[in-house]
Amino acid sequence: MSPKVVAVDGPAGAGKSTASQALARRLGFTHVDTGAMYRAVGVLARERGLDLDDDEALGRLVGGLSFELGEGERLLVGGRDLSAAIREAEAGELASRVAVRPVVRTRLVPLQRGLAAPGGVVMEGRDIGTVVFPDAPAKLYLTAAPAERARRRAVELRARGEAVDEAAMARKLAERDRRDSQRAHSPLRPAEDAVVLDTTTLALEAVVDEMERIARGRLRLLRP
Ligand code: DC
């Protein structure tokens, strides 16, 4: 039997994280944010002063890493809590840069597959429906207009006390979209059997309702 996986992919700022967490709660599944893993690799690479284009050094770094999901969405890497560091704006940039390196992806993808809990998982990222779980029974691709995604990211960062220049944020998001979707290895794109949801004008509740309807239908889960 294929594992109970709901794959959620899409560009930065499309609302994947908040909606995936809420969906996992409704379904009683675990939630795995694979972006957090790429962010952790980026943060550690910077901390160690690595050249982000140096595959050998990146290979040594990721080869020795172990990831653990702690209570309340905490991410422990080698026992160290990186939850706060990976949420800084720069971590997203670093993540997007290390994520183009096959040496990083080939290490993280099997770890992600290993996180498919028997009780079901909502896993979000860029390549979950295309590469990590191509046989996932339920695949969603969340997207939104670039200006709206930039606005959401700005709100998120301001809530964390970071100063935000919205125009610069929009430019960076466009650059990240380009890098994520044009890379040779596992580019961001909807799987052929994914349901594409444009969340530009939708409230979170409506997005999660629609995701739940699709996930329950595809996984043949009854409503509680
Ligand atoms: O979802 P996020 O913003 O936390 O992701 C950070 C970066 O990590 C994103 O720009 C691309 C990369 N990423 C990826 O390549 N594949 C994934 N499955 C998840 C994230």
PDB file of C-alpha atoms and ligand atoms in Angstrom:
ATOM      1  CA  MET A   1       0.000   0.000   0.000  1.00  0.00           C
ATOM      2  CA  SER A   2       1.366   3.448  -0.846  1.00  0.00           C
ATOM      3  CA  PRO A   3       2.122   5.552   2.234  1.00  0.00           C
ATOM      4  CA  LYS A   4      -0.425   8.149   3.302  1.00  0.00           C
ATOM      5  CA  VAL A   5       1.407  11.141   1.894  1.00  0.00           C
ATOM      6  CA  VAL A   6      -0.028  14.522   1.031  1.00  0.00           C
ATOM      7  CA  ALA A   7       2.587  16.326  -1.076  1.00  0.00           C
ATOM      8  CA  VAL A   8       2.400  20.128  -0.997  1.00  0.00           C
ATOM      9  CA  ASP A   9       4.657  22.048  -3.379  1.00  0.00           C
ATOM     10  CA  GLY A  10       4.849  25.610  -4.628  1.00  0.00           C
ATOM     11  CA  PRO A  11       6.934  28.791  -4.654  1.00  0.00           C
ATOM     12  CA  ALA A  12       8.016  30.831  -1.623  1.00  0.00           C
ATOM     13  CA  GLY A  13       5.211  32.777   0.017  1.00  0.00           C
ATOM     14  CA  ALA A  14       2.336  30.781  -1.481  1.00  0.00           C
ATOM     15  CA  GLY A  15       1.129  29.906   2.021  1.00  0.00           C
ATOM     16  CA  LYS A  16       2.384  26.307   2.051  1.00  0.00           C
ATOM     17  CA  SER A  17       3.676  26.192   5.615  1.00  0.00           C
ATOM     18  CA  THR A  18       0.697  27.623   7.463  1.00  0.00           C
ATOM     19  CA  ALA A  19      -1.794  25.720   5.318  1.00  0.00           C
ATOM     20  CA  SER A  20       0.154  22.437   5.519  1.00  0.00           C
ATOM     21  CA  GLN A  21       0.383  22.646   9.301  1.00  0.00           C
ATOM     22  CA  ALA A  22      -3.358  23.270   9.572  1.00  0.00           C
ATOM     23  CA  LEU A  23      -4.120  20.460   7.136  1.00  0.00           C
ATOM     24  CA  ALA A  24      -1.914  18.017   9.073  1.00  0.00           C
ATOM     25  CA  ARG A  25      -3.777  18.902  12.267  1.00  0.00           C
ATOM     26  CA  ARG A  26      -7.154  18.310  10.633  1.00  0.00           C
ATOM     27  CA  LEU A  27      -6.085  14.954   9.215  1.00  0.00           C
ATOM     28  CA  GLY A  28      -4.181  13.854  12.333  1.00  0.00           C
ATOM     29  CA  PHE A  29      -1.007  13.501  10.215  1.00  0.00           C
ATOM     30  CA  THR A  30       2.521  14.688  10.990  1.00  0.00           C
ATOM     31  CA  HIS A  31       3.812  17.753   9.166  1.00  0.00           C
ATOM     32  CA  VAL A  32       7.260  17.912   7.570  1.00  0.00           C
ATOM     33  CA  ASP A  33       8.673  21.145   6.180  1.00  0.00           C
ATOM     34  CA  THR A  34      11.512  20.094   3.869  1.00  0.00           C
ATOM     35  CA  GLY A  35      12.456  23.745   3.226  1.00  0.00           C
ATOM     36  CA  ALA A  36      13.606  23.840   6.854  1.00  0.00           C
ATOM     37  CA  MET A  37      16.183  21.155   6.038  1.00  0.00           C
ATOM     38  CA  TYR A  38      17.634  23.116   3.092  1.00  0.00           C
ATOM     39  CA  ARG A  39      17.618  26.231   5.282  1.00  0.00           C
ATOM     40  CA  ALA A  40      19.577  24.379   7.978  1.00  0.00           C
ATOM     41  CA  VAL A  41      22.187  23.277   5.437  1.00  0.00           C
ATOM     42  CA  GLY A  42      22.482  26.884   4.223  1.00  0.00           C
ATOM     43  CA  VAL A  43      22.844  28.261   7.747  1.00  0.00           C
ATOM     44  CA  LEU A  44      25.479  25.695   8.721  1.00  0.00           C
ATOM     45  CA  ALA A  45      27.412  26.211   5.476  1.00  0.00           C
ATOM     46  CA  ARG A  46      27.553  29.944   6.180  1.00  0.00           C
ATOM     47  CA  GLU A  47      28.511  29.363   9.804  1.00  0.00           C
ATOM     48  CA  ARG A  48      31.427  27.185   8.700  1.00  0.00           C
ATOM     49  CA  GLY A  49      32.443  29.696   6.059  1.00  0.00           C
ATOM     50  CA  LEU A  50      31.967  27.239   3.190  1.00  0.00           C
ATOM     51  CA  ASP A  51      31.965  28.277  -0.439  1.00  0.00           C
ATOM     52  CA  LEU A  52      28.382  27.471  -1.510  1.00  0.00           C
ATOM     53  CA  ASP A  53      29.638  26.299  -4.907  1.00  0.00           C
ATOM     54  CA  ASP A  54      32.118  23.839  -3.388  1.00  0.00           C
ATOM     55  CA  ASP A  55      30.456  20.437  -3.810  1.00  0.00           C
ATOM     56  CA  GLU A  56      33.137  18.583  -1.893  1.00  0.00           C
ATOM     57  CA  ALA A  57      32.773  20.756   1.181  1.00  0.00           C
ATOM     58  CA  LEU A  58      28.958  20.684   0.949  1.00  0.00           C
ATOM     59  CA  GLY A  59      29.093  16.904   0.557  1.00  0.00           C
ATOM     60  CA  ARG A  60      31.136  16.593   3.755  1.00  0.00           C
ATOM     61  CA  LEU A  61      28.722  18.877   5.570  1.00  0.00           C
ATOM     62  CA  VAL A  62      25.493  17.104   4.579  1.00  0.00           C
ATOM     63  CA  GLY A  63      27.043  13.631   4.850  1.00  0.00           C
ATOM     64  CA  GLY A  64      27.404  14.039   8.591  1.00  0.00           C
ATOM     65  CA  LEU A  65      24.067  15.694   9.362  1.00  0.00           C
ATOM     66  CA  SER A  66      21.172  14.140  11.225  1.00  0.00           C
ATOM     67  CA  PHE A  67      17.780  15.841  11.382  1.00  0.00           C
ATOM     68  CA  GLU A  68      15.225  15.461  14.085  1.00  0.00           C
ATOM     69  CA  LEU A  69      11.796  17.021  14.305  1.00  0.00           C
ATOM     70  CA  GLY A  70      11.185  18.056  17.890  1.00  0.00           C
ATOM     71  CA  GLU A  71       8.081  19.214  19.728  1.00  0.00           C
ATOM     72  CA  GLY A  72       6.090  22.053  18.162  1.00  0.00           C
ATOM     73  CA  GLU A  73       7.865  22.142  14.770  1.00  0.00           C
ATOM     74  CA  ARG A  74      11.329  22.432  16.285  1.00  0.00           C
ATOM     75  CA  LEU A  75      14.140  21.381  13.985  1.00  0.00           C
ATOM     76  CA  LEU A  76      17.125  19.784  15.662  1.00  0.00           C
ATOM     77  CA  VAL A  77      20.206  19.253  13.528  1.00  0.00           C
ATOM     78  CA  GLY A  78      22.825  17.087  15.150  1.00  0.00           C
ATOM     79  CA  GLY A  79      20.990  17.725  18.417  1.00  0.00           C
ATOM     80  CA  ARG A  80      21.204  21.509  18.007  1.00  0.00           C
ATOM     81  CA  ASP A  81      18.047  23.607  17.805  1.00  0.00           C
ATOM     82  CA  LEU A  82      18.214  25.674  14.612  1.00  0.00           C
ATOM     83  CA  SER A  83      14.522  26.685  14.620  1.00  0.00           C
ATOM     84  CA  ALA A  84      15.185  30.416  15.025  1.00  0.00           C
ATOM     85  CA  ALA A  85      18.253  30.701  12.762  1.00  0.00           C
ATOM     86  CA  ILE A  86      16.524  29.062   9.785  1.00  0.00           C
ATOM     87  CA  ARG A  87      13.643  31.564   9.860  1.00  0.00           C
ATOM     88  CA  GLU A  88      15.812  34.610   9.158  1.00  0.00           C
ATOM     89  CA  ALA A  89      15.344  36.069   5.672  1.00  0.00           C
ATOM     90  CA  GLU A  90      18.943  35.295   4.726  1.00  0.00           C
ATOM     91  CA  ALA A  91      18.404  31.603   5.488  1.00  0.00           C
ATOM     92  CA  GLY A  92      15.871  31.413   2.649  1.00  0.00           C
ATOM     93  CA  GLU A  93      18.449  32.793   0.213  1.00  0.00           C
ATOM     94  CA  LEU A  94      21.146  30.446   1.451  1.00  0.00           C
ATOM     95  CA  ALA A  95      18.721  27.515   1.224  1.00  0.00           C
ATOM     96  CA  SER A  96      17.808  28.312  -2.346  1.00  0.00           C
ATOM     97  CA  ARG A  97      21.519  28.426  -3.248  1.00  0.00           C
ATOM     98  CA  VAL A  98      22.535  25.131  -1.622  1.00  0.00           C
ATOM     99  CA  ALA A  99      19.348  23.514  -2.982  1.00  0.00           C
ATOM    100  CA  VAL A 100      20.658  23.727  -6.569  1.00  0.00           C
ATOM    101  CA  ARG A 101      23.567  21.400  -5.677  1.00  0.00           C
ATOM    102  CA  PRO A 102      22.793  17.730  -6.459  1.00  0.00           C
ATOM    103  CA  VAL A 103      25.185  16.656  -3.672  1.00  0.00           C
ATOM    104  CA  VAL A 104      22.837  18.282  -1.161  1.00  0.00           C
ATOM    105  CA  ARG A 105      19.590  17.002  -2.689  1.00  0.00           C
ATOM    106  CA  THR A 106      20.767  13.404  -3.012  1.00  0.00           C
ATOM    107  CA  ARG A 107      21.507  13.389   0.722  1.00  0.00           C
ATOM    108  CA  LEU A 108      18.280  15.101   1.862  1.00  0.00           C
ATOM    109  CA  VAL A 109      15.750  13.277  -0.331  1.00  0.00           C
ATOM    110  CA  PRO A 110      16.247   9.808   1.273  1.00  0.00           C
ATOM    111  CA  LEU A 111      16.063  11.414   4.727  1.00  0.00           C
ATOM    112  CA  GLN A 112      12.760  13.031   3.721  1.00  0.00           C
ATOM    113  CA  ARG A 113      11.410   9.711   2.456  1.00  0.00           C
ATOM    114  CA  GLY A 114      12.290   8.241   5.841  1.00  0.00           C
ATOM    115  CA  LEU A 115      10.042  10.799   7.535  1.00  0.00           C
ATOM    116  CA  ALA A 116       6.854   9.364   6.010  1.00  0.00           C
ATOM    117  CA  ALA A 117       5.170   8.378   9.277  1.00  0.00           C
ATOM    118  CA  PRO A 118       2.867   5.334   9.246  1.00  0.00           C
ATOM    119  CA  GLY A 119      -0.009   7.490  10.492  1.00  0.00           C
ATOM    120  CA  GLY A 120       0.291   9.792   7.480  1.00  0.00           C
ATOM    121  CA  VAL A 121       2.305  12.869   6.615  1.00  0.00           C
ATOM    122  CA  VAL A 122       1.738  16.243   4.998  1.00  0.00           C
ATOM    123  CA  MET A 123       5.117  17.052   3.452  1.00  0.00           C
ATOM    124  CA  GLU A 124       5.805  20.427   1.890  1.00  0.00           C
ATOM    125  CA  GLY A 125       8.604  21.632  -0.374  1.00  0.00           C
ATOM    126  CA  ARG A 126       9.376  22.150  -4.047  1.00  0.00           C
ATOM    127  CA  ASP A 127       9.798  18.601  -5.361  1.00  0.00           C
ATOM    128  CA  ILE A 128       7.704  16.436  -3.036  1.00  0.00           C
ATOM    129  CA  GLY A 129       5.151  15.418  -5.665  1.00  0.00           C
ATOM    130  CA  THR A 130       7.697  15.147  -8.488  1.00  0.00           C
ATOM    131  CA  VAL A 131      10.779  13.558  -6.868  1.00  0.00           C
ATOM    132  CA  VAL A 132      10.484  12.696  -3.173  1.00  0.00           C
ATOM    133  CA  PHE A 133       7.095  10.938  -3.397  1.00  0.00           C
ATOM    134  CA  PRO A 134       6.155  10.676  -7.088  1.00  0.00           C
ATOM    135  CA  ASP A 135       3.537   8.051  -6.102  1.00  0.00           C
ATOM    136  CA  ALA A 136       1.920  10.171  -3.378  1.00  0.00           C
ATOM    137  CA  PRO A 137      -1.839   9.679  -3.635  1.00  0.00           C
ATOM    138  CA  ALA A 138      -2.579  13.364  -2.920  1.00  0.00           C
ATOM    139  CA  LYS A 139      -0.594  16.196  -4.491  1.00  0.00           C
ATOM    140  CA  LEU A 140      -1.273  19.893  -4.137  1.00  0.00           C
ATOM    141  CA  TYR A 141       0.542  22.766  -5.784  1.00  0.00           C
ATOM    142  CA  LEU A 142      -0.055  26.083  -4.036  1.00  0.00           C
ATOM    143  CA  THR A 143       0.709  29.291  -5.836  1.00  0.00           C
ATOM    144  CA  ALA A 144      -0.170  33.003  -5.617  1.00  0.00           C
ATOM    145  CA  ALA A 145       0.577  36.199  -7.540  1.00  0.00           C
ATOM    146  CA  PRO A 146       4.169  37.400  -6.924  1.00  0.00           C
ATOM    147  CA  ALA A 147       3.073  40.715  -5.338  1.00  0.00           C
ATOM    148  CA  GLU A 148       0.825  38.893  -2.883  1.00  0.00           C
ATOM    149  CA  ARG A 149       3.580  36.405  -2.014  1.00  0.00           C
ATOM    150  CA  ALA A 150       6.001  39.274  -1.345  1.00  0.00           C
ATOM    151  CA  ARG A 151       3.399  40.971   0.838  1.00  0.00           C
ATOM    152  CA  ARG A 152       2.845  37.795   2.888  1.00  0.00           C
ATOM    153  CA  ARG A 153       6.576  37.267   3.393  1.00  0.00           C
ATOM    154  CA  ALA A 154       6.951  40.893   4.521  1.00  0.00           C
ATOM    155  CA  VAL A 155       4.135  40.499   7.073  1.00  0.00           C
ATOM    156  CA  GLU A 156       5.769  37.311   8.360  1.00  0.00           C
ATOM    157  CA  LEU A 157       9.218  38.883   8.760  1.00  0.00           C
ATOM    158  CA  ARG A 158       7.848  42.064  10.360  1.00  0.00           C
ATOM    159  CA  ALA A 159       5.996  39.928  12.896  1.00  0.00           C
ATOM    160  CA  ARG A 160       9.413  38.535  13.799  1.00  0.00           C
ATOM    161  CA  GLY A 161      10.778  42.032  14.285  1.00  0.00           C
ATOM    162  CA  GLU A 162      12.846  42.197  11.078  1.00  0.00           C
ATOM    163  CA  ALA A 163      12.888  45.422   9.049  1.00  0.00           C
ATOM    164  CA  VAL A 164      11.552  44.824   5.540  1.00  0.00           C
ATOM    165  CA  ASP A 165      11.935  46.704   2.281  1.00  0.00           C
ATOM    166  CA  GLU A 166       8.986  45.345   0.299  1.00  0.00           C
ATOM    167  CA  ALA A 167      10.338  46.246  -3.156  1.00  0.00           C
ATOM    168  CA  ALA A 168      13.658  44.553  -2.395  1.00  0.00           C
ATOM    169  CA  MET A 169      11.727  41.593  -0.995  1.00  0.00           C
ATOM    170  CA  ALA A 170       9.748  41.251  -4.257  1.00  0.00           C
ATOM    171  CA  ARG A 171      12.990  41.303  -6.272  1.00  0.00           C
ATOM    172  CA  LYS A 172      14.557  38.631  -4.078  1.00  0.00           C
ATOM    173  CA  LEU A 173      11.460  36.479  -4.324  1.00  0.00           C
ATOM    174  CA  ALA A 174      11.539  36.728  -8.122  1.00  0.00           C
ATOM    175  CA  GLU A 175      15.213  35.743  -8.081  1.00  0.00           C
ATOM    176  CA  ARG A 176      14.445  32.791  -5.786  1.00  0.00           C
ATOM    177  CA  ASP A 177      11.544  31.697  -8.047  1.00  0.00           C
ATOM    178  CA  ARG A 178      13.878  31.810 -11.014  1.00  0.00           C
ATOM    179  CA  ARG A 179      16.612  29.794  -9.252  1.00  0.00           C
ATOM    180  CA  ASP A 180      14.168  27.228  -7.827  1.00  0.00           C
ATOM    181  CA  SER A 181      12.306  26.643 -11.086  1.00  0.00           C
ATOM    182  CA  GLN A 182      15.180  26.788 -13.566  1.00  0.00           C
ATOM    183  CA  ARG A 183      17.724  24.596 -11.789  1.00  0.00           C
ATOM    184  CA  ALA A 184      18.682  21.387 -13.588  1.00  0.00           C
ATOM    185  CA  HIS A 185      18.116  19.080 -10.610  1.00  0.00           C
ATOM    186  CA  SER A 186      14.508  18.693  -9.344  1.00  0.00           C
ATOM    187  CA  PRO A 187      13.205  22.099 -10.440  1.00  0.00           C
ATOM    188  CA  LEU A 188      10.055  23.563  -8.929  1.00  0.00           C
ATOM    189  CA  ARG A 189       7.073  22.580 -11.087  1.00  0.00           C
ATOM    190  CA  PRO A 190       3.650  21.047 -10.457  1.00  0.00           C
ATOM    191  CA  ALA A 191       3.501  17.261 -10.809  1.00  0.00           C
ATOM    192  CA  GLU A 192       1.241  16.206 -13.676  1.00  0.00           C
ATOM    193  CA  ASP A 193      -1.295  14.790 -11.240  1.00  0.00           C
ATOM    194  CA  ALA A 194      -1.166  17.716  -8.790  1.00  0.00           C
ATOM    195  CA  VAL A 195      -4.168  19.922  -8.113  1.00  0.00           C
ATOM    196  CA  VAL A 196      -3.061  23.547  -8.561  1.00  0.00           C
ATOM    197  CA  LEU A 197      -4.556  25.986  -6.056  1.00  0.00           C
ATOM    198  CA  ASP A 198      -4.120  29.717  -6.612  1.00  0.00           C
ATOM    199  CA  THR A 199      -4.359  31.244  -3.137  1.00  0.00           C
ATOM    200  CA  THR A 200      -3.996  34.920  -4.184  1.00  0.00           C
ATOM    201  CA  THR A 201      -7.494  35.940  -3.125  1.00  0.00           C
ATOM    202  CA  LEU A 202      -8.296  33.108  -0.730  1.00  0.00           C
ATOM    203  CA  ALA A 203      -8.354  33.300   3.056  1.00  0.00           C
ATOM    204  CA  LEU A 204      -6.316  30.652   4.871  1.00  0.00           C
ATOM    205  CA  GLU A 205      -9.436  28.831   6.054  1.00  0.00           C
ATOM    206  CA  ALA A 206     -10.715  28.473   2.486  1.00  0.00           C
ATOM    207  CA  VAL A 207      -7.332  27.178   1.292  1.00  0.00           C
ATOM    208  CA  VAL A 208      -7.207  24.555   4.042  1.00  0.00           C
ATOM    209  CA  ASP A 209     -10.848  23.532   3.403  1.00  0.00           C
ATOM    210  CA  GLU A 210     -10.043  22.920  -0.245  1.00  0.00           C
ATOM    211  CA  MET A 211      -6.817  21.055   0.563  1.00  0.00           C
ATOM    212  CA  GLU A 212      -8.669  18.873   3.054  1.00  0.00           C
ATOM    213  CA  ARG A 213     -11.415  18.096   0.549  1.00  0.00           C
ATOM    214  CA  ILE A 214      -8.859  17.035  -2.065  1.00  0.00           C
ATOM    215  CA  ALA A 215      -6.660  15.085   0.386  1.00  0.00           C
ATOM    216  CA  ARG A 216      -9.599  13.175   1.886  1.00  0.00           C
ATOM    217  CA  GLY A 217     -10.914  12.365  -1.589  1.00  0.00           C
ATOM    218  CA  ARG A 218      -7.580  11.134  -2.896  1.00  0.00           C
ATOM    219  CA  LEU A 219      -6.678   9.196   0.260  1.00  0.00           C
ATOM    220  CA  ARG A 220     -10.232   7.907   0.654  1.00  0.00           C
ATOM    221  CA  LEU A 221     -10.339   9.213   4.212  1.00  0.00           C
ATOM    222  CA  LEU A 222     -13.690   9.715   5.832  1.00  0.00           C
ATOM    223  CA  ARG A 223     -14.558  12.940   7.561  1.00  0.00           C
ATOM    224  CA  PRO A 224     -14.306  12.638  11.339  1.00  0.00           C
TER     225      PRO A 224
HETATM  226  O1   DC B   1      10.023  26.701   1.555  1.00  0.00           O
HETATM  227  P1   DC B   1      11.238  27.507   1.971  1.00  0.00           P
HETATM  228  O2   DC B   1      11.143  28.951   1.605  1.00  0.00           O
HETATM  229  O3   DC B   1      11.566  27.309   3.420  1.00  0.00           O
HETATM  230  O4   DC B   1      12.469  26.859   1.149  1.00  0.00           O
HETATM  231  C1   DC B   1      13.751  27.428   1.153  1.00  0.00           C
HETATM  232  C2   DC B   1      14.497  27.045  -0.121  1.00  0.00           C
HETATM  233  O5   DC B   1      14.809  25.651  -0.083  1.00  0.00           O
HETATM  234  C3   DC B   1      13.725  27.275  -1.411  1.00  0.00           C
HETATM  235  O6   DC B   1      14.022  28.508  -2.015  1.00  0.00           O
HETATM  236  C4   DC B   1      14.165  26.137  -2.306  1.00  0.00           C
HETATM  237  C5   DC B   1      14.677  25.084  -1.377  1.00  0.00           C
HETATM  238  N1   DC B   1      13.846  23.883  -1.299  1.00  0.00           N
HETATM  239  C6   DC B   1      14.003  22.930  -2.265  1.00  0.00           C
HETATM  240  O7   DC B   1      14.786  23.130  -3.192  1.00  0.00           O
HETATM  241  N2   DC B   1      13.330  21.765  -2.208  1.00  0.00           N
HETATM  242  C7   DC B   1      12.455  21.519  -1.224  1.00  0.00           C
HETATM  243  N3   DC B   1      11.811  20.339  -1.182  1.00  0.00           N
HETATM  244  C8   DC B   1      12.249  22.510  -0.222  1.00  0.00           C
HETATM  245  C9   DC B   1      12.943  23.689  -0.300  1.00  0.00           C
END
